Backbone as a chain_set.jsonl record, in Angstrom:
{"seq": "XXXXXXXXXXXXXXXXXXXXXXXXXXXXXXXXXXXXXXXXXXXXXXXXXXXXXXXXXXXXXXXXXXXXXXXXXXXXXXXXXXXXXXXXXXXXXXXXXXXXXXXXXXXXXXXXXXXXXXXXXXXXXXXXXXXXXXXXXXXXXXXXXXXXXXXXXXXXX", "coords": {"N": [[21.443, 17.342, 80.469], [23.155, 14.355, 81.142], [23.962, 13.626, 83.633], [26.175, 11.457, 85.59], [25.9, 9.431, 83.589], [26.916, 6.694, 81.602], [28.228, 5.487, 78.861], [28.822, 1.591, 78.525], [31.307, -0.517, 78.228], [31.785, -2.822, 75.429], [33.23, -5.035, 75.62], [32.712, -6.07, 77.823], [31.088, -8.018, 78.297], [29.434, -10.845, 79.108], [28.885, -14.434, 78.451], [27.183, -17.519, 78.753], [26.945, -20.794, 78.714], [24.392, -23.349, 79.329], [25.6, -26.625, 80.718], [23.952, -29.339, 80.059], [24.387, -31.919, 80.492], [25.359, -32.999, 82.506], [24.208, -32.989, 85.023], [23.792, -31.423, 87.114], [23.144, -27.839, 87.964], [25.7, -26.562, 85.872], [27.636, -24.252, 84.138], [28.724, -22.953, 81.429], [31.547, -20.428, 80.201], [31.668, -19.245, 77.287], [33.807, -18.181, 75.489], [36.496, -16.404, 73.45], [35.043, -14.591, 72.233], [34.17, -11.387, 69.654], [31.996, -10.008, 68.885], [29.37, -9.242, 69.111], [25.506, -9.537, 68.965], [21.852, -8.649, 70.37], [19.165, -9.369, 69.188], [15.909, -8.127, 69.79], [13.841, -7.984, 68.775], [13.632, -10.388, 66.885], [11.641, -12.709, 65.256], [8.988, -11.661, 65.736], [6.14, -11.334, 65.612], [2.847, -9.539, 64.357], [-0.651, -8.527, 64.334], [-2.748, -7.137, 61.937], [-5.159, -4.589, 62.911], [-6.233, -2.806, 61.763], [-9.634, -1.078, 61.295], [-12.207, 0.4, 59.817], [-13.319, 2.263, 61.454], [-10.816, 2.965, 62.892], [-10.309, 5.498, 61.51], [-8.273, 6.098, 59.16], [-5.885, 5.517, 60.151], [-3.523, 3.195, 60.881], [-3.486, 0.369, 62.875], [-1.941, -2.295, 65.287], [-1.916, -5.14, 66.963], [0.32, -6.997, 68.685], [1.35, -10.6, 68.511], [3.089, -11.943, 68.585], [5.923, -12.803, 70.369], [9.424, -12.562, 70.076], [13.252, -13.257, 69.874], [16.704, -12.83, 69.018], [20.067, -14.153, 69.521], [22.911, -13.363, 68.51], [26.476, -14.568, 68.247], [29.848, -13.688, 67.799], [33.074, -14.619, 67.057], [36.392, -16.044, 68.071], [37.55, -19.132, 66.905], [38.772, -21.253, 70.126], [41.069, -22.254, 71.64], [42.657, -24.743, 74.14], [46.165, -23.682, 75.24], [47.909, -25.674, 75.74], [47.036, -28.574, 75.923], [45.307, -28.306, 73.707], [42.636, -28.726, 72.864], [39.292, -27.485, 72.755], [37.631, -24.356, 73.244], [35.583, -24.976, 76.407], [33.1, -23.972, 76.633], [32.253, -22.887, 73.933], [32.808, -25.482, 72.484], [30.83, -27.137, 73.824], [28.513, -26.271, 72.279], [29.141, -26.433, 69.717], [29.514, -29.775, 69.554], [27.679, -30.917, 70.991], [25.009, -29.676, 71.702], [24.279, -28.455, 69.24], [23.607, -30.582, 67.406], [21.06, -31.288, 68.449], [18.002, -32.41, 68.591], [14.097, -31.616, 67.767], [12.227, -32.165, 70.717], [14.578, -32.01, 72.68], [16.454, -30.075, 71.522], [16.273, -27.609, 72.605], [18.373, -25.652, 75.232], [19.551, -23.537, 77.545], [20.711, -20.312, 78.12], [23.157, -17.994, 78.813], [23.347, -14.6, 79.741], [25.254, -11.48, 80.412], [26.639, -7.769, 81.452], [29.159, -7.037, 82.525], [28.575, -5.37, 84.595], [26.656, -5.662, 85.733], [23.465, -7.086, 88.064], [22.263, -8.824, 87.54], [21.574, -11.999, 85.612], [20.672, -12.407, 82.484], [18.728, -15.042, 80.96], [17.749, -17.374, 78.865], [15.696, -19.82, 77.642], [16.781, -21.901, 74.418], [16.905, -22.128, 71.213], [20.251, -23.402, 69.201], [22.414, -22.025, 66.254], [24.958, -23.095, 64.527], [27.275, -21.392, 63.283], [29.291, -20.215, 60.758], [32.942, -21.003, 60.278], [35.861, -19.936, 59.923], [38.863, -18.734, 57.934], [41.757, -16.38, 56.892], [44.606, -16.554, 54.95], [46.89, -14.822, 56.819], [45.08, -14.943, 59.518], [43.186, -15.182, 62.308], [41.228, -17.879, 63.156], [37.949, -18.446, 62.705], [34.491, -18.212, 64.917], [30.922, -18.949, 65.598], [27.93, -18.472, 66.425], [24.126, -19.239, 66.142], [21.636, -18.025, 68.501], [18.145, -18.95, 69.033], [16.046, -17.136, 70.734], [12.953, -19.37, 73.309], [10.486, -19.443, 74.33], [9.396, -17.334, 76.92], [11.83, -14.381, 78.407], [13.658, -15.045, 81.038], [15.59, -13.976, 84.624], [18.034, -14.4, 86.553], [20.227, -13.989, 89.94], [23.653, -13.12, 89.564], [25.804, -14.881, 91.264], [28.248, -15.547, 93.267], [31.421, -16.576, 92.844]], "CA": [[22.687, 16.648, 80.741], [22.825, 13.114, 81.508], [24.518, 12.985, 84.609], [27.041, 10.532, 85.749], [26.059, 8.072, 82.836], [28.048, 6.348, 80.883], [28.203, 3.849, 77.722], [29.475, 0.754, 78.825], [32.046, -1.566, 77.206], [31.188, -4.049, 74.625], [34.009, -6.206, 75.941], [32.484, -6.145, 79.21], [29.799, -8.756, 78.258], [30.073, -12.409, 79.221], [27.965, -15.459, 77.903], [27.921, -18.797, 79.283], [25.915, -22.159, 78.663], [24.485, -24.733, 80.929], [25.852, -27.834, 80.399], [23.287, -30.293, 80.126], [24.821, -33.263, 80.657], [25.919, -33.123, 83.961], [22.625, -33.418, 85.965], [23.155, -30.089, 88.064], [23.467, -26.599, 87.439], [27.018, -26.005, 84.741], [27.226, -23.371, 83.376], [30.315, -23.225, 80.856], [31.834, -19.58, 79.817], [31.754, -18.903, 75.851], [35.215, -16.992, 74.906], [37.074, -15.454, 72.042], [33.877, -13.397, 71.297], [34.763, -9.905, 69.431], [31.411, -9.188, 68.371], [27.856, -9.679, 69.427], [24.338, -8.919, 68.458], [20.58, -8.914, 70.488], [17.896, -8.509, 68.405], [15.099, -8.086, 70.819], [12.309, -8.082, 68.001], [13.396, -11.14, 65.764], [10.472, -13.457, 64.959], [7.732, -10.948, 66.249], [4.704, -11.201, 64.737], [1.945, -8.74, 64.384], [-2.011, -8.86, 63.718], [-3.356, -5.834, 61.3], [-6.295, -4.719, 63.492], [-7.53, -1.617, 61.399], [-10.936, -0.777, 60.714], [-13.019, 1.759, 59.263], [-13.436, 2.942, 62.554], [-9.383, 3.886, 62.732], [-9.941, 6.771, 60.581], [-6.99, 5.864, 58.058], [-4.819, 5.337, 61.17], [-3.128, 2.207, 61.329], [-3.62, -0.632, 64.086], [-1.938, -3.68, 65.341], [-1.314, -6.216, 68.094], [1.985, -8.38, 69.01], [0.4, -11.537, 68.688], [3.773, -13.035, 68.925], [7.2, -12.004, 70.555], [10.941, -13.546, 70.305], [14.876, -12.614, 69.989], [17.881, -14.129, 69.214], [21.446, -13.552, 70.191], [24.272, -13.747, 68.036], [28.03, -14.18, 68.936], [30.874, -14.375, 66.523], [34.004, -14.333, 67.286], [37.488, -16.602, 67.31], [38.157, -20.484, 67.67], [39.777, -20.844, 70.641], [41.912, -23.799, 72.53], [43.706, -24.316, 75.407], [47.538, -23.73, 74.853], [48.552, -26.893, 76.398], [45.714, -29.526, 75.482], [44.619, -28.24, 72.099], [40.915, -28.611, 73.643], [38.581, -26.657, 72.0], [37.193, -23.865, 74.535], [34.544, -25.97, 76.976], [31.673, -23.276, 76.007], [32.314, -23.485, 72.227], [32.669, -27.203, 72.309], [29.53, -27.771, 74.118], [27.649, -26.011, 71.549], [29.513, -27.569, 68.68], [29.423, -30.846, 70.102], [26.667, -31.627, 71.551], [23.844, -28.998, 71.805], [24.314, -28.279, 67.567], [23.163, -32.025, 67.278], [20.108, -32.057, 69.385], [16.878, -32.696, 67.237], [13.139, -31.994, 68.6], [12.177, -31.319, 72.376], [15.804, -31.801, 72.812], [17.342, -29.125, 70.715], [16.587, -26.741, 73.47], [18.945, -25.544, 75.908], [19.845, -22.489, 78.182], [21.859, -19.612, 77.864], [22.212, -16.603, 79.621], [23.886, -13.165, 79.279], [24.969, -10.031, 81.605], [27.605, -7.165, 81.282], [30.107, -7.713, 83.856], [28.368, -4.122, 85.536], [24.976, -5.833, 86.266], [23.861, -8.306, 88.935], [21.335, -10.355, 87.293], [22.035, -12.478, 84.097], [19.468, -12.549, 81.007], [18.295, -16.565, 80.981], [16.815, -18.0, 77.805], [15.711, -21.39, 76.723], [16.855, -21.298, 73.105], [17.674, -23.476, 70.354], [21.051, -22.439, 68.779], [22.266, -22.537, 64.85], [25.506, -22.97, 64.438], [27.153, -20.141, 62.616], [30.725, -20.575, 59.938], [34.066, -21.275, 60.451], [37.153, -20.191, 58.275], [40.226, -17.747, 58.008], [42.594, -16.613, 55.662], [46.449, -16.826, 55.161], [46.903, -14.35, 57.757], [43.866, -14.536, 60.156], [42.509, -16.315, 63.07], [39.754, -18.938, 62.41], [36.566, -17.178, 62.891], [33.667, -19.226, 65.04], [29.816, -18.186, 65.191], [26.588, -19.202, 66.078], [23.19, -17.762, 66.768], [20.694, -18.259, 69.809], [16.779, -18.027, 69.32], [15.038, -17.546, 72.704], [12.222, -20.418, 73.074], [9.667, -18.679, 75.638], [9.916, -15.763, 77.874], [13.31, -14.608, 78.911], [14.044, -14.799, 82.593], [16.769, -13.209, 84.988], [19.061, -15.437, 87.704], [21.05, -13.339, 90.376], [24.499, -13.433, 89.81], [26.031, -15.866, 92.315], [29.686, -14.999, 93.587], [32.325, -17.915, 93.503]], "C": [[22.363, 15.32, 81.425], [23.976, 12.76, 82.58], [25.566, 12.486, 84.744], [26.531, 9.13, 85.057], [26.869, 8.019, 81.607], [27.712, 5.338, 79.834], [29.759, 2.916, 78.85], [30.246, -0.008, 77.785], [31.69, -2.196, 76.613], [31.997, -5.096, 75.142], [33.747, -6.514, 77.451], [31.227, -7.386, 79.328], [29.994, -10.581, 78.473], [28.401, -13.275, 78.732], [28.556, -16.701, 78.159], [26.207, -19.786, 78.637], [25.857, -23.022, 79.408], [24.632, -26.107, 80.267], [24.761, -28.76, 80.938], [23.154, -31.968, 80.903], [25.248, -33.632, 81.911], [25.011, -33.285, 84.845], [22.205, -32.445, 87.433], [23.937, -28.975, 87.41], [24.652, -26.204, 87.369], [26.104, -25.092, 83.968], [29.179, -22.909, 82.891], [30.222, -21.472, 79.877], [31.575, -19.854, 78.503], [32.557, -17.701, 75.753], [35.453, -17.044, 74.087], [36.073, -14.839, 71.221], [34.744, -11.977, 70.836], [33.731, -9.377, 68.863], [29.763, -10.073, 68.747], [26.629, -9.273, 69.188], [22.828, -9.448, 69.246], [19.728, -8.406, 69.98], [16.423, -9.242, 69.051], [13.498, -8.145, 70.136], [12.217, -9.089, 66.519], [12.325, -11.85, 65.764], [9.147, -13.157, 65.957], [7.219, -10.97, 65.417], [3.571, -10.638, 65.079], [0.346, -9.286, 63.933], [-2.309, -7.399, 62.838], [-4.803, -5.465, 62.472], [-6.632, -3.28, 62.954], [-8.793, -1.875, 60.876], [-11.59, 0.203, 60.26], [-12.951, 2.585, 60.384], [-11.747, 3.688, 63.303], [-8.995, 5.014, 62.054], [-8.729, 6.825, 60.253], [-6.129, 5.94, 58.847], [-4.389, 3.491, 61.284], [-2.852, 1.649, 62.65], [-3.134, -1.858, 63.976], [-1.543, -4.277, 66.361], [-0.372, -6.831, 67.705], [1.126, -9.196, 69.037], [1.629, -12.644, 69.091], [5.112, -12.281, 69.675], [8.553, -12.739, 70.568], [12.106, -12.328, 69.969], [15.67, -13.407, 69.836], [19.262, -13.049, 69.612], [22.494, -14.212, 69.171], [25.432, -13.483, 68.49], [28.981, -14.536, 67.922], [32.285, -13.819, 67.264], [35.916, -15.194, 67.269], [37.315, -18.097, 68.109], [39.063, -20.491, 69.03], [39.638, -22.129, 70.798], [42.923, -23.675, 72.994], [45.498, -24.843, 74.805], [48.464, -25.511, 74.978], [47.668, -28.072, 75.982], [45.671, -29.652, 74.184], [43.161, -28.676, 72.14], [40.618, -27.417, 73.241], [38.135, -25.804, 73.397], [35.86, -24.429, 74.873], [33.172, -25.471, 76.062], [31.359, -23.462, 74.573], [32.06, -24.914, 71.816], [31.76, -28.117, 72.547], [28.399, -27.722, 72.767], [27.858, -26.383, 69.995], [29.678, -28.786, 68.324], [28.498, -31.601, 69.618], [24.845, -30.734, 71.199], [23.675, -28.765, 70.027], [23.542, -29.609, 67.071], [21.725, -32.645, 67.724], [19.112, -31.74, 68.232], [15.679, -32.407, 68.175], [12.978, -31.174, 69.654], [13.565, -30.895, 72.835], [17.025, -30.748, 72.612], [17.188, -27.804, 71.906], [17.601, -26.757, 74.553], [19.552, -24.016, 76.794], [20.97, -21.815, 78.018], [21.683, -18.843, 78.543], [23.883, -15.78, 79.274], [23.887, -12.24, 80.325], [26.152, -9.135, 80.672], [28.293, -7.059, 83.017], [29.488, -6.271, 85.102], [26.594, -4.696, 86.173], [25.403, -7.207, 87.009], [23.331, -9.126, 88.843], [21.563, -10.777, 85.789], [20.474, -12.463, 83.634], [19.246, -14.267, 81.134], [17.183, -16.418, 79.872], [17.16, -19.035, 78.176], [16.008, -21.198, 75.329], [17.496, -22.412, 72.687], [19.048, -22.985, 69.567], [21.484, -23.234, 66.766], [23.659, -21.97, 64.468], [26.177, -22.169, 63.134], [28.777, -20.779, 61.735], [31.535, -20.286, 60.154], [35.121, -20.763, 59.338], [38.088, -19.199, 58.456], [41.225, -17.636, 56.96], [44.475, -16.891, 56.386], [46.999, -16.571, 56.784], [46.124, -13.88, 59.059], [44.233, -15.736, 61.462], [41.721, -17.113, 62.741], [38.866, -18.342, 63.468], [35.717, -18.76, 63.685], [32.289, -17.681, 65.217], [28.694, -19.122, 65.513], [25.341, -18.07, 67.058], [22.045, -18.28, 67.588], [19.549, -17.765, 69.21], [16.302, -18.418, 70.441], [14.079, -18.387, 72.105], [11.13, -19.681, 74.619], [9.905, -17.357, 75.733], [11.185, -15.588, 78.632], [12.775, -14.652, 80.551], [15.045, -14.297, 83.314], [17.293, -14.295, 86.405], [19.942, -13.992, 88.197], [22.539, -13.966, 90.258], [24.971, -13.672, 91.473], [28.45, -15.499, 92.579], [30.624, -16.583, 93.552], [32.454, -18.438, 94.398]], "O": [[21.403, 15.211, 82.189], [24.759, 11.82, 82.443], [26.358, 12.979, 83.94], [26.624, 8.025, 85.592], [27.325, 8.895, 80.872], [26.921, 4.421, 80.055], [30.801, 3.222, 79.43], [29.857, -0.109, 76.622], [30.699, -2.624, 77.205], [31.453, -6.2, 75.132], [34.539, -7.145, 78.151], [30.575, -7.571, 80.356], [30.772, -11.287, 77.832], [27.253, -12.833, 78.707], [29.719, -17.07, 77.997], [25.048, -19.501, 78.334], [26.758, -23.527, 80.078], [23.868, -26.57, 79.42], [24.657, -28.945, 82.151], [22.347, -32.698, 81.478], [25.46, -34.818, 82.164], [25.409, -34.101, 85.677], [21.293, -32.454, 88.26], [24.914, -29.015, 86.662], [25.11, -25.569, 88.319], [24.966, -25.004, 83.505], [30.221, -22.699, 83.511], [29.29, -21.196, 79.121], [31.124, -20.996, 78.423], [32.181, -16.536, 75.88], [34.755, -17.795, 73.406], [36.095, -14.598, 70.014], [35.719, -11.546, 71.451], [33.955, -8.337, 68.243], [29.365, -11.228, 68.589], [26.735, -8.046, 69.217], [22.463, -10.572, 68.901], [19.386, -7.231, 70.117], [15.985, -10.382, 68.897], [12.408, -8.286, 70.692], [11.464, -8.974, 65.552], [11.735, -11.442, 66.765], [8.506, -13.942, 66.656], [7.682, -10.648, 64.323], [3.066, -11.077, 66.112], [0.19, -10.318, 63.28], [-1.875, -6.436, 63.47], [-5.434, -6.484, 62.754], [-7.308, -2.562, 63.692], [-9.018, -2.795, 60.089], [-11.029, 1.212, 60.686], [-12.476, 3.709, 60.218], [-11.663, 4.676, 64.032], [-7.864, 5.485, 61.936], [-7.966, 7.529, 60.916], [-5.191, 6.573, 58.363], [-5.161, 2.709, 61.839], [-2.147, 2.231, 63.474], [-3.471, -2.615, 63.065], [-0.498, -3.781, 66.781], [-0.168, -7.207, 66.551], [0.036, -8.87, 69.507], [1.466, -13.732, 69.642], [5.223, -11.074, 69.459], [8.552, -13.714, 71.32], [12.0, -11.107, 69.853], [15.634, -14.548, 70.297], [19.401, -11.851, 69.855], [22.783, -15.408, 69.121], [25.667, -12.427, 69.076], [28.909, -15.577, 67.269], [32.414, -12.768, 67.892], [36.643, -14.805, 66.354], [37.073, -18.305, 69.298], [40.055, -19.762, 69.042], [38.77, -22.928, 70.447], [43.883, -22.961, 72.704], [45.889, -25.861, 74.236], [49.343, -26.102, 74.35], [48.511, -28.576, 75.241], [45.888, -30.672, 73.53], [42.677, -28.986, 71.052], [41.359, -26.435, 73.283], [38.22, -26.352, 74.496], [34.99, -24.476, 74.003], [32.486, -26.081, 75.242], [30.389, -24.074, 74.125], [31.259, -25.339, 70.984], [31.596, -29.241, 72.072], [27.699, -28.639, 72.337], [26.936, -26.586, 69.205], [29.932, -29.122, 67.167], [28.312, -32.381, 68.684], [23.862, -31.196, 70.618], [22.531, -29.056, 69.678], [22.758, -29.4, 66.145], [21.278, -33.781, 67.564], [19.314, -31.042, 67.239], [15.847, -32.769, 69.34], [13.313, -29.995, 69.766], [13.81, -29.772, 73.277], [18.085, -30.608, 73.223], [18.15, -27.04, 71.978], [17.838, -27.896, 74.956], [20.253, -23.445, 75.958], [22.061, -22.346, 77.813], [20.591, -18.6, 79.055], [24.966, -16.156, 78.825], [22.924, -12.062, 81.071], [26.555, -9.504, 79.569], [27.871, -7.032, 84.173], [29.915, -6.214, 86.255], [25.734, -4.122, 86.843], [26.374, -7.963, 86.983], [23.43, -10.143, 89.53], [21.712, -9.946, 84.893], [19.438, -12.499, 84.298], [20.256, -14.62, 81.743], [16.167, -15.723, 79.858], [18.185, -19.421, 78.738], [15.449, -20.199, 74.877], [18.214, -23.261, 73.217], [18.856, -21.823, 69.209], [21.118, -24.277, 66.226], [23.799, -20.79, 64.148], [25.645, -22.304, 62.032], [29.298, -21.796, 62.194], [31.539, -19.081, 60.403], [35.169, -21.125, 58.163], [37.943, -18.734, 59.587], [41.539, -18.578, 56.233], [45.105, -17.171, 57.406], [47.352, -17.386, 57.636], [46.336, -12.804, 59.618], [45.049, -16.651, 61.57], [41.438, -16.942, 61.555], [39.032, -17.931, 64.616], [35.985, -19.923, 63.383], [32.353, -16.456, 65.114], [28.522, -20.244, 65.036], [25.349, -17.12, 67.841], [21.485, -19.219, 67.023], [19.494, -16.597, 68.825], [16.152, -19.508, 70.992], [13.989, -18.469, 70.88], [11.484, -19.646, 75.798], [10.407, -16.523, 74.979], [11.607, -16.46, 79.391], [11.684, -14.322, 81.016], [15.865, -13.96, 82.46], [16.423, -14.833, 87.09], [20.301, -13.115, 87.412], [22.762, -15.087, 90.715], [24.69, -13.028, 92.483], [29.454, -15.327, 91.888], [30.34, -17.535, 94.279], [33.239, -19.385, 94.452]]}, "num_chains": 1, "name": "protein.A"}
């Protein structure tokens, strides 16, 4: 028996981006998510390392390791404005545009039950837009980490 554990919410997950442009530490929410994905072993790469000496057992080293993060979920904008949401807008903006050394930029990730956020560097790749008759307009894009992740203590208002 597993105790007093529990699955946690999926809607319990927040994602924000650091605004760049500002010249100290922003960090801008990303809302109308309804669906998210970490894949903790995308662009891993292996070495074969069998030899005769593996007696027909297969061998291999990580030689490489990465992850990305996808988020899909709805256009949003503020009722009153018609301003795209800040987080979305950064990354459709501005950060979608960057070329080079540049194209990197930080993200980070928690579930609202933990006290330290996830921190990548990551380049992101903006994901498609569209909706039907009766829909919302869909947004999307997908994060690859650029290094080793890191963790930041959440910081209280």
């Amino acid at each position: 028996m597993a105790g007093n554990s529990r699955p946690i919410d999926a809607r319990g997950w927040i994602f924000e981006v650091e605004d760049a442009e500002t010249g100290t530490e922003t960090w801008l929410p990303v809302l109308g998510q309804t669906t998210f994905n970490v894949n903790p072993g995308e662009n891993e790469e292996t070495a074969d390392i069998t030899a005769f000496d593996s007696e027909g057992q297969y061998e291999q080293d990580v030689m490489q390791r990465g992850a990305t993060l996808s988020l899909e979920g709805q256009y949003r904008v503020d009722k009153t404005t018609g301003a795209q949401d800040p987080g979305q807008a950064y990354i459709d903006t501005i950060w979608a545009y960057r070329l080079g050394s540049d194209s990197q930029n930080r993200i980070r990730y928690r579930h609202k039950s933990q006290s330290k956020w996830a921190v990548w560097d990551a380049t992101v790749t903006p994901g498609e837009q569209g909706g039907g008759t009766n829909e919302k307009t869909t947004w999307s894009a997908t994060f690859t980490r650029c290094g080793a992740p890191t963790t930041a203590d959440v910081v209280a208002p």
